[in-house]
Amino acid sequence: MNCARLQQVLDAHIDGELDRATSGEIRAHLAGCAACAALHANRSALRDAVRAHAPRHAAPAALTTAIHRSLARAGKPPRAREIMAGHRPSWLHAAVFACVAALAGLMAGYWLAQPRPDHPLREPAVAAHVTALASGKQLIQIASTDRHTVKPWFQGKVDFAPPVKDLAGEGFVLSGGRLDQVADKPAAAIVYQIRQHTINLFVWRSTDRTPDAITATSERGFSVVTWAADGLRFAAVSDVDGRDLTRFARLMAAT
């Protein structure tokens, strides 16, 4: 099992859709590959977030019963032959299809009416932060307090230039950087320290160039601040007080 093959089957593995032998190969690869282990953690966190927060609606009992009866009466291939022979669908089929269409429209309307999150990758960013802090994971690949050392290090490793600022005068000391992933997106991770707290600033490319204002929230007890500018997405994650992290984000976003 190599990295490329694992990325192709990772979602199926997380959903328990693979055979035992393939799943065993994946587990063995994850035990020895930090990058794939981080990707696995991010995908798992995203799945959990979707399950926890996406709206789910059970079909009405009457609709379920009607569909089961319709399927039982329709059987298998004869349905196609009946249509070929000029038979029209029964009123029951029409009623079932109408109910299904109405329910689908109702669910779609409900979903569209819900407030959109400021950015759907907040939870994966937290997962990447936790993974980087875990024992055995390399938090910093280029260690330096000099932004002129850290920023050039990313050249050729990512297809964008992440902003790296010297904010030591504001209490945020640059520690270095590394390559990471947020969900399946390659990201630059720039590491800062304030007092005894680590800040991971994740930066990745976005196809949507629409800027987003700075938005502060919390996920799993961590402070998270997100924004977007110049075709880049930003997520700052830390266990520091949310007001400190918001101040950090404003300093980073300032031109």
mmCIF file of C-alpha atoms in Angstrom:
data_model
loop_
_atom_site.group_PDB
_atom_site.id
_atom_site.type_symbol
_atom_site.label_atom_id
_atom_site.label_comp_id
_atom_site.label_asym_id
_atom_site.label_seq_id
_atom_site.Cartn_x
_atom_site.Cartn_y
_atom_site.Cartn_z
ATOM 1 C CA MET A 1 0.000 0.000 0.000
ATOM 2 C CA ASN A 2 1.523 3.339 -1.078
ATOM 3 C CA CYS A 3 0.366 6.900 -0.411
ATOM 4 C CA ALA A 4 -1.310 7.376 -3.791
ATOM 5 C CA ARG A 5 -3.313 4.157 -3.510
ATOM 6 C CA LEU A 6 -4.301 4.941 0.081
ATOM 7 C CA GLN A 7 -5.718 8.320 -0.916
ATOM 8 C CA GLN A 8 -7.886 6.579 -3.523
ATOM 9 C CA VAL A 9 -9.480 4.183 -1.036
ATOM 10 C CA LEU A 10 -9.284 6.152 2.215
ATOM 11 C CA ASP A 11 -12.923 7.256 2.247
ATOM 12 C CA ALA A 12 -14.100 3.702 1.632
ATOM 13 C CA HIS A 13 -11.869 2.518 4.473
ATOM 14 C CA ILE A 14 -13.266 5.106 6.879
ATOM 15 C CA ASP A 15 -16.813 4.073 5.960
ATOM 16 C CA GLY A 16 -16.001 0.378 6.525
ATOM 17 C CA GLU A 17 -16.565 -0.617 2.895
ATOM 18 C CA LEU A 18 -13.297 -2.482 2.236
ATOM 19 C CA ASP A 19 -12.375 -6.108 2.754
ATOM 20 C CA ARG A 20 -10.395 -7.141 5.807
ATOM 21 C CA ALA A 21 -7.108 -7.663 3.957
ATOM 22 C CA THR A 22 -7.129 -4.222 2.313
ATOM 23 C CA SER A 23 -8.093 -2.550 5.579
ATOM 24 C CA GLY A 24 -5.164 -4.316 7.241
ATOM 25 C CA GLU A 25 -2.765 -2.961 4.617
ATOM 26 C CA ILE A 26 -4.137 0.541 5.162
ATOM 27 C CA ARG A 27 -3.719 0.326 8.935
ATOM 28 C CA ALA A 28 -0.144 -0.866 8.506
ATOM 29 C CA HIS A 29 0.621 2.036 6.146
ATOM 30 C CA LEU A 30 -0.979 4.590 8.487
ATOM 31 C CA ALA A 31 1.171 3.341 11.359
ATOM 32 C CA GLY A 32 4.329 4.273 9.462
ATOM 33 C CA CYS A 33 3.298 7.345 7.424
ATOM 34 C CA ALA A 34 2.682 10.574 9.336
ATOM 35 C CA ALA A 35 1.262 12.425 6.306
ATOM 36 C CA CYS A 36 -1.332 9.752 5.547
ATOM 37 C CA ALA A 37 -2.140 9.405 9.242
ATOM 38 C CA ALA A 38 -2.856 13.155 9.369
ATOM 39 C CA LEU A 39 -5.063 12.868 6.274
ATOM 40 C CA HIS A 40 -6.919 9.960 7.883
ATOM 41 C CA ALA A 41 -7.479 11.985 11.055
ATOM 42 C CA ASN A 42 -8.759 14.965 9.074
ATOM 43 C CA ARG A 43 -11.157 12.883 6.969
ATOM 44 C CA SER A 44 -12.469 11.109 10.070
ATOM 45 C CA ALA A 45 -13.028 14.440 11.802
ATOM 46 C CA LEU A 46 -14.887 15.751 8.758
ATOM 47 C CA ARG A 47 -17.119 12.668 8.688
ATOM 48 C CA ASP A 48 -17.914 13.080 12.374
ATOM 49 C CA ALA A 49 -18.709 16.769 11.875
ATOM 50 C CA VAL A 50 -21.085 16.019 9.006
ATOM 51 C CA ARG A 51 -22.847 13.331 11.020
ATOM 52 C CA ALA A 52 -23.132 15.604 14.014
ATOM 53 C CA HIS A 53 -24.338 18.786 12.307
ATOM 54 C CA ALA A 54 -25.941 17.984 8.928
ATOM 55 C CA PRO A 55 -29.763 17.963 9.139
ATOM 56 C CA ARG A 56 -31.427 14.571 8.740
ATOM 57 C CA HIS A 57 -35.134 13.979 8.199
ATOM 58 C CA ALA A 58 -36.976 10.694 8.507
ATOM 59 C CA ALA A 59 -39.588 9.917 5.855
ATOM 60 C CA PRO A 60 -43.206 9.932 7.116
ATOM 61 C CA ALA A 61 -44.491 6.471 7.997
ATOM 62 C CA ALA A 62 -47.255 6.704 5.386
ATOM 63 C CA LEU A 63 -44.762 7.481 2.621
ATOM 64 C CA THR A 64 -42.501 4.605 3.676
ATOM 65 C CA THR A 65 -45.434 2.171 3.650
ATOM 66 C CA ALA A 66 -46.623 3.392 0.256
ATOM 67 C CA ILE A 67 -43.165 2.988 -1.284
ATOM 68 C CA HIS A 68 -42.776 -0.543 0.085
ATOM 69 C CA ARG A 69 -46.190 -1.551 -1.263
ATOM 70 C CA SER A 70 -45.430 0.002 -4.620
ATOM 71 C CA LEU A 71 -42.131 -1.850 -4.896
ATOM 72 C CA ALA A 72 -43.739 -5.108 -3.886
ATOM 73 C CA ARG A 73 -46.410 -4.747 -6.569
ATOM 74 C CA ALA A 74 -44.076 -3.482 -9.259
ATOM 75 C CA GLY A 75 -41.639 -6.370 -8.870
ATOM 76 C CA LYS A 76 -38.488 -6.343 -11.008
ATOM 77 C CA PRO A 77 -38.101 -6.107 -14.829
ATOM 78 C CA PRO A 78 -41.835 -6.347 -15.749
ATOM 79 C CA ARG A 79 -42.196 -2.640 -15.022
ATOM 80 C CA ALA A 80 -40.147 -1.776 -18.088
ATOM 81 C CA ARG A 81 -42.121 -4.190 -20.248
ATOM 82 C CA GLU A 82 -45.429 -2.694 -19.094
ATOM 83 C CA ILE A 83 -44.305 0.749 -20.155
ATOM 84 C CA MET A 84 -43.122 -0.616 -23.511
ATOM 85 C CA ALA A 85 -46.550 -2.176 -23.998
ATOM 86 C CA GLY A 86 -48.280 1.138 -23.458
ATOM 87 C CA HIS A 87 -49.457 0.637 -19.878
ATOM 88 C CA ARG A 88 -49.697 3.818 -17.872
ATOM 89 C CA PRO A 89 -48.429 4.079 -14.280
ATOM 90 C CA SER A 90 -51.088 3.401 -11.673
ATOM 91 C CA TRP A 91 -52.433 6.176 -9.477
ATOM 92 C CA LEU A 92 -50.450 4.670 -6.604
ATOM 93 C CA HIS A 93 -47.173 5.032 -8.501
ATOM 94 C CA ALA A 94 -48.047 8.599 -9.401
ATOM 95 C CA ALA A 95 -48.933 9.387 -5.802
ATOM 96 C CA VAL A 96 -45.707 7.871 -4.511
ATOM 97 C CA PHE A 97 -43.591 9.791 -7.011
ATOM 98 C CA ALA A 98 -45.411 13.015 -6.166
ATOM 99 C CA CYS A 99 -44.832 12.469 -2.431
ATOM 100 C CA VAL A 100 -41.159 11.754 -3.000
ATOM 101 C CA ALA A 101 -40.767 14.885 -5.115
ATOM 102 C CA ALA A 102 -42.568 17.002 -2.528
ATOM 103 C CA LEU A 103 -40.445 15.632 0.307
ATOM 104 C CA ALA A 104 -37.244 16.216 -1.672
ATOM 105 C CA GLY A 105 -38.302 19.802 -2.358
ATOM 106 C CA LEU A 106 -39.138 20.352 1.293
ATOM 107 C CA MET A 107 -35.769 19.018 2.443
ATOM 108 C CA ALA A 108 -33.897 21.069 -0.169
ATOM 109 C CA GLY A 109 -35.711 24.215 0.896
ATOM 110 C CA TYR A 110 -34.965 23.539 4.541
ATOM 111 C CA TRP A 111 -31.282 22.967 3.788
ATOM 112 C CA LEU A 112 -30.944 26.129 1.722
ATOM 113 C CA ALA A 113 -32.652 28.148 4.435
ATOM 114 C CA GLN A 114 -30.113 27.141 7.052
ATOM 115 C CA PRO A 115 -27.336 29.640 7.841
ATOM 116 C CA ARG A 116 -24.124 28.669 6.096
ATOM 117 C CA PRO A 117 -21.057 28.211 8.307
ATOM 118 C CA ASP A 118 -18.298 30.800 7.861
ATOM 119 C CA HIS A 119 -16.130 28.035 6.478
ATOM 120 C CA PRO A 120 -16.697 24.265 6.301
ATOM 121 C CA LEU A 121 -13.066 23.376 7.074
ATOM 122 C CA ARG A 122 -12.915 24.680 10.628
ATOM 123 C CA GLU A 123 -13.276 21.208 12.123
ATOM 124 C CA PRO A 124 -10.599 19.662 9.847
ATOM 125 C CA ALA A 125 -8.284 22.559 10.767
ATOM 126 C CA VAL A 126 -8.776 21.731 14.452
ATOM 127 C CA ALA A 127 -8.094 18.065 13.683
ATOM 128 C CA ALA A 128 -4.837 19.028 11.929
ATOM 129 C CA HIS A 129 -3.873 21.230 14.906
ATOM 130 C CA VAL A 130 -4.466 18.401 17.372
ATOM 131 C CA THR A 131 -2.570 15.922 15.209
ATOM 132 C CA ALA A 132 0.411 18.289 14.945
ATOM 133 C CA LEU A 133 0.566 18.672 18.716
ATOM 134 C CA ALA A 134 0.269 14.938 19.365
ATOM 135 C CA SER A 135 3.364 13.029 20.396
ATOM 136 C CA GLY A 136 5.310 11.666 17.448
ATOM 137 C CA LYS A 137 4.006 14.283 15.005
ATOM 138 C CA GLN A 138 6.462 16.855 13.707
ATOM 139 C CA LEU A 139 5.101 20.292 14.606
ATOM 140 C CA ILE A 140 7.879 22.266 12.895
ATOM 141 C CA GLN A 141 9.897 21.314 9.804
ATOM 142 C CA ILE A 142 11.673 24.658 9.451
ATOM 143 C CA ALA A 143 12.528 26.176 12.835
ATOM 144 C CA SER A 144 13.303 29.881 12.823
ATOM 145 C CA THR A 145 12.097 33.154 14.294
ATOM 146 C CA ASP A 146 13.175 34.960 11.108
ATOM 147 C CA ARG A 147 10.355 35.375 8.606
ATOM 148 C CA HIS A 148 12.938 35.753 5.831
ATOM 149 C CA THR A 149 13.990 32.174 6.548
ATOM 150 C CA VAL A 150 10.537 30.636 7.003
ATOM 151 C CA LYS A 151 8.747 32.222 4.030
ATOM 152 C CA PRO A 152 11.293 31.171 1.345
ATOM 153 C CA TRP A 153 11.256 27.614 2.734
ATOM 154 C CA PHE A 154 7.756 27.117 1.312
ATOM 155 C CA GLN A 155 8.850 27.965 -2.243
ATOM 156 C CA GLY A 156 8.439 24.932 -4.493
ATOM 157 C CA LYS A 157 6.580 23.051 -1.761
ATOM 158 C CA VAL A 158 3.219 24.783 -2.190
ATOM 159 C CA ASP A 159 1.909 26.697 -5.211
ATOM 160 C CA PHE A 160 1.298 29.935 -3.325
ATOM 161 C CA ALA A 161 3.237 32.296 -1.077
ATOM 162 C CA PRO A 162 1.901 32.131 2.490
ATOM 163 C CA PRO A 163 2.205 35.343 4.476
ATOM 164 C CA VAL A 164 4.782 35.143 7.264
ATOM 165 C CA LYS A 165 4.978 38.143 9.591
ATOM 166 C CA ASP A 166 7.199 39.145 12.475
ATOM 167 C CA LEU A 167 4.702 39.832 15.266
ATOM 168 C CA ALA A 168 7.057 39.396 18.207
ATOM 169 C CA GLY A 169 6.478 43.010 19.196
ATOM 170 C CA GLU A 170 2.781 42.149 19.614
ATOM 171 C CA GLY A 171 3.508 39.065 21.713
ATOM 172 C CA PHE A 172 3.225 36.476 18.931
ATOM 173 C CA VAL A 173 6.640 34.891 18.394
ATOM 174 C CA LEU A 174 7.317 33.077 15.124
ATOM 175 C CA SER A 175 8.559 29.521 15.719
ATOM 176 C CA GLY A 176 8.705 28.117 12.189
ATOM 177 C CA GLY A 177 6.536 26.242 9.734
ATOM 178 C CA ARG A 178 5.721 22.941 8.105
ATOM 179 C CA LEU A 179 3.679 21.358 5.336
ATOM 180 C CA ASP A 180 0.287 19.997 6.355
ATOM 181 C CA GLN A 181 -3.202 19.253 5.041
ATOM 182 C CA VAL A 182 -6.622 20.584 5.930
ATOM 183 C CA ALA A 183 -9.006 17.829 4.910
ATOM 184 C CA ASP A 184 -7.500 16.887 1.520
ATOM 185 C CA LYS A 185 -6.144 20.348 0.736
ATOM 186 C CA PRO A 186 -2.349 20.921 0.849
ATOM 187 C CA ALA A 187 -1.676 23.682 3.345
ATOM 188 C CA ALA A 188 1.178 25.704 4.735
ATOM 189 C CA ALA A 189 1.214 25.709 8.533
ATOM 190 C CA ILE A 190 2.958 28.653 10.161
ATOM 191 C CA VAL A 191 3.594 28.226 13.884
ATOM 192 C CA TYR A 192 3.579 31.017 16.441
ATOM 193 C CA GLN A 193 3.796 31.054 20.228
ATOM 194 C CA ILE A 194 2.150 33.405 22.690
ATOM 195 C CA ARG A 195 3.081 32.771 26.289
ATOM 196 C CA GLN A 196 2.823 28.947 26.571
ATOM 197 C CA HIS A 197 0.245 28.586 23.790
ATOM 198 C CA THR A 198 0.880 27.313 20.267
ATOM 199 C CA ILE A 199 -0.912 28.898 17.324
ATOM 200 C CA ASN A 200 -1.155 26.979 14.068
ATOM 201 C CA LEU A 201 -1.974 29.256 11.137
ATOM 202 C CA PHE A 202 -3.151 27.102 8.216
ATOM 203 C CA VAL A 203 -3.109 28.645 4.743
ATOM 204 C CA TRP A 204 -4.378 26.970 1.562
ATOM 205 C CA ARG A 205 -5.481 27.944 -1.933
ATOM 206 C CA SER A 206 -9.147 28.473 -2.724
ATOM 207 C CA THR A 207 -10.876 28.511 -6.102
ATOM 208 C CA ASP A 208 -13.242 31.130 -4.686
ATOM 209 C CA ARG A 209 -11.475 34.485 -4.600
ATOM 210 C CA THR A 210 -14.292 36.181 -2.684
ATOM 211 C CA PRO A 211 -12.825 37.674 0.510
ATOM 212 C CA ASP A 212 -14.323 36.643 3.851
ATOM 213 C CA ALA A 213 -14.279 38.756 6.969
ATOM 214 C CA ILE A 214 -12.529 37.546 10.102
ATOM 215 C CA THR A 215 -14.851 35.198 12.000
ATOM 216 C CA ALA A 216 -14.088 33.818 15.462
ATOM 217 C CA THR A 217 -15.652 30.683 16.849
ATOM 218 C CA SER A 218 -14.702 27.596 18.850
ATOM 219 C CA GLU A 219 -14.485 23.911 18.004
ATOM 220 C CA ARG A 220 -13.932 21.177 20.581
ATOM 221 C CA GLY A 221 -12.723 23.760 23.107
ATOM 222 C CA PHE A 222 -10.186 25.356 20.737
ATOM 223 C CA SER A 223 -10.376 28.934 19.531
ATOM 224 C CA VAL A 224 -10.671 29.113 15.730
ATOM 225 C CA VAL A 225 -10.500 32.253 13.584
ATOM 226 C CA THR A 226 -11.057 32.062 9.820
ATOM 227 C CA TRP A 227 -10.893 34.523 6.945
ATOM 228 C CA ALA A 228 -10.104 34.668 3.238
ATOM 229 C CA ALA A 229 -8.240 37.093 0.989
ATOM 230 C CA ASP A 230 -6.467 37.091 -2.381
ATOM 231 C CA GLY A 231 -7.534 33.561 -3.250
ATOM 232 C CA LEU A 232 -6.229 32.113 0.017
ATOM 233 C CA ARG A 233 -8.094 30.676 2.990
ATOM 234 C CA PHE A 234 -6.794 31.084 6.532
ATOM 235 C CA ALA A 235 -7.595 29.228 9.744
ATOM 236 C CA ALA A 236 -5.809 30.077 12.985
ATOM 237 C CA VAL A 237 -6.261 27.467 15.717
ATOM 238 C CA SER A 238 -5.069 27.545 19.332
ATOM 239 C CA ASP A 239 -6.096 26.915 22.918
ATOM 240 C CA VAL A 240 -5.322 30.560 23.694
ATOM 241 C CA ASP A 241 -8.156 32.927 24.638
ATOM 242 C CA GLY A 242 -10.315 33.753 21.634
ATOM 243 C CA ARG A 243 -9.660 37.487 21.997
ATOM 244 C CA ASP A 244 -5.913 36.933 21.647
ATOM 245 C CA LEU A 245 -6.433 34.756 18.575
ATOM 246 C CA THR A 246 -8.730 37.332 16.981
ATOM 247 C CA ARG A 247 -6.089 40.008 17.589
ATOM 248 C CA PHE A 248 -3.500 37.722 15.968
ATOM 249 C CA ALA A 249 -5.773 37.221 12.928
ATOM 250 C CA ARG A 250 -6.285 40.950 12.516
ATOM 251 C CA LEU A 251 -2.543 41.528 12.600
ATOM 252 C CA MET A 252 -1.994 38.787 9.996
ATOM 253 C CA ALA A 253 -4.796 40.075 7.762
ATOM 254 C CA ALA A 254 -3.614 43.688 7.885
ATOM 255 C CA THR A 255 -1.833 44.797 4.738
#
